[in-house]
C-alpha positions as a printed NumPy array, in Angstrom:
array([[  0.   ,   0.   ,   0.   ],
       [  0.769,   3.413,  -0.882],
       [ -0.27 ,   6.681,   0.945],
       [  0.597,   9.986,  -0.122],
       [  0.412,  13.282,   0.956],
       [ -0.296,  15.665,  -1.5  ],
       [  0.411,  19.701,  -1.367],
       [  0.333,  20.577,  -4.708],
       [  1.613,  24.289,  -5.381],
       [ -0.234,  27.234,  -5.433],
       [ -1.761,  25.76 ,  -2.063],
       [ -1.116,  26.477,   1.081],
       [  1.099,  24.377,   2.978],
       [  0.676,  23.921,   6.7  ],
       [  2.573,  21.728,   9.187],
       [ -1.101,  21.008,  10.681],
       [ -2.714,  19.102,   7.81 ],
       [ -2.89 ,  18.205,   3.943],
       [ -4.476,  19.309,   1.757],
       [ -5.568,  15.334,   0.345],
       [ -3.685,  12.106,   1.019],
       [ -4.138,   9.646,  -1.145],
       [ -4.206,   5.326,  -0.805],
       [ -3.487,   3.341,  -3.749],
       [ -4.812,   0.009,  -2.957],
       [ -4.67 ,  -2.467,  -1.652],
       [ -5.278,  -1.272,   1.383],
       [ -7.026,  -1.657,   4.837],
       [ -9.385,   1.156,   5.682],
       [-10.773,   2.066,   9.023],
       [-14.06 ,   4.688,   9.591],
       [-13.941,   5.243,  13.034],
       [-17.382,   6.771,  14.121],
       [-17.519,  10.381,  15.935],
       [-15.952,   9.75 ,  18.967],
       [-16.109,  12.354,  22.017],
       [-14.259,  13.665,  25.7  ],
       [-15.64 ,  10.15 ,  27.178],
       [-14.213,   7.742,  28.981],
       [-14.951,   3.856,  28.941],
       [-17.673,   4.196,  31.557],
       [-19.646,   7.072,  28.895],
       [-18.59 ,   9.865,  31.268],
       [-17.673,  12.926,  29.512],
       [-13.937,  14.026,  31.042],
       [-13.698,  16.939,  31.565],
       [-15.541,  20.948,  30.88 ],
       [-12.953,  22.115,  28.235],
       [-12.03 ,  21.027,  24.272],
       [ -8.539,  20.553,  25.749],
       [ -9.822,  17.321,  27.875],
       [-12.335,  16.628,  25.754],
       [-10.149,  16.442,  22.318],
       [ -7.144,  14.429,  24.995],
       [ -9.889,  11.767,  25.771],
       [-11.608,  11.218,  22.281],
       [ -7.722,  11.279,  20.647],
       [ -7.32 ,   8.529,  22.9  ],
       [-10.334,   6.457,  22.208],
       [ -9.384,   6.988,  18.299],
       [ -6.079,   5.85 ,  19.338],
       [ -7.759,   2.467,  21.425],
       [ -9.785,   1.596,  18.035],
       [ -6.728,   2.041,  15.558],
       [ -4.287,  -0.284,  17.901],
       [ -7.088,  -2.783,  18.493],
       [ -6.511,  -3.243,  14.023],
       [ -2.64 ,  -3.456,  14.607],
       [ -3.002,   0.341,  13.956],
       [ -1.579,   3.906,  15.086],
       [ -2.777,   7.531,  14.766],
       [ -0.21 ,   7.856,  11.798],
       [ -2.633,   5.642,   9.583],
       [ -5.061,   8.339,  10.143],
       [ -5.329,   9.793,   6.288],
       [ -8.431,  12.227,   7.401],
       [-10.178,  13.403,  10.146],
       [-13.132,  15.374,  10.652],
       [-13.803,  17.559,  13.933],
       [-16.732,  19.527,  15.066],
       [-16.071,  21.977,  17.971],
       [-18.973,  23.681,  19.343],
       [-19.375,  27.497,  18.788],
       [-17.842,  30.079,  21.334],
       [-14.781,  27.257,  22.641],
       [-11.393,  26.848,  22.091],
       [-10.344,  25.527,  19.079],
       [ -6.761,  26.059,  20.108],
       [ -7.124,  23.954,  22.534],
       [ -8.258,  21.16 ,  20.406],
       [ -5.045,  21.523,  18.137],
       [ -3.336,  21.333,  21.078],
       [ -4.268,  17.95 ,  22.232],
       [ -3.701,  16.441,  18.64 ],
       [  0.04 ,  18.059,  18.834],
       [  0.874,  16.033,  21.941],
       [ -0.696,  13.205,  20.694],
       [  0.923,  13.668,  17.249],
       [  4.107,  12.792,  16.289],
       [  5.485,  15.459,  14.007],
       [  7.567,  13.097,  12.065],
       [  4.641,  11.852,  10.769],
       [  3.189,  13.262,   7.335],
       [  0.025,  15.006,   8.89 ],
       [ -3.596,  13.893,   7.895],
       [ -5.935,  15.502,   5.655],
       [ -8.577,  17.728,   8.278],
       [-12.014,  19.234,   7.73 ],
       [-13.033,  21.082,  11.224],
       [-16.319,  22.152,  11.511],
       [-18.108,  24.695,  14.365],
       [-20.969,  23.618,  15.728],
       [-24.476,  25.225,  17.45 ],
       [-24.477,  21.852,  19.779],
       [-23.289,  18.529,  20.173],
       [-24.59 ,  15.917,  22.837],
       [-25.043,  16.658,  26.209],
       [-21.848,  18.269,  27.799],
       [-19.903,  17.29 ,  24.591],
       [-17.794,  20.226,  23.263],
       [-15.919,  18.03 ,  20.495],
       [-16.286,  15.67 ,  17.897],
       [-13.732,  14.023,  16.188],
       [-14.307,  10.781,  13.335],
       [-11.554,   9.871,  11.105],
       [-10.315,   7.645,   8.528],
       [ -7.571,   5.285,   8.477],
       [ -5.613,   3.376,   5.925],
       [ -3.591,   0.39 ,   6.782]])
């Protein structure tokens, strides 16, 4: 299998994301489901996107090694923040879960009027092994 990043000039190029990855087959893919701040018992972690983003990072991270997998499989995510919080804060959980060596994802991040009860983020993403 193949992945690769692509930042094709006349883009913008950002150490965050990019701006498509592609996977030539064959391949393994992964669609992990929205996942949120919550912890194996369904309580949500914490009051901030910092905790939040930490905990549902985590659980992405729980699905992706339970498939012999790792957050650098991740080829896209998608995250929803709800309006009026930190967004910063999210970015700043996926940098210390991140390992900057790695080629970074495609991203979509979206802001949001609500999400479940007490959830401030959102994150689903897709993996290729």
């Amino acid at each position: 299998m193949a992945v690769r990043h692509i930042n094709p000039a006349g883009l913008h190029r950002s150490p965050a994301f990019s701006q498509a990855v592609v996977v030539e087959q064959p391949a393994k893919t992964i669609y992990i489901g929205g996942q949120n701040g919550v912890d194996a018992e369904g309580r949500v972690v914490g009051p901030t996107v910092g905790e939040q983003a930490r905990q549902a990072l985590h659980n992405l991270a729980t699905i992706l090694e339970s498939e012999g997998a790792s957050l650098a499989n991740i080829v896209h995510w998608t995250i929803a923040v709800v309006d009026g919080h930190a967004v910063d804060e999210g970015f700043a959980a996926f940098q210390q879960m991140w390992d900057p060596t790695d080629p970074p994802p495609a991203i979509t991040v979206h802001v949001v009027a609500g999400l479940g009860p007490g959830f401030l983020v959102e994150i689903d993403a897709v993996a290729a092994v």
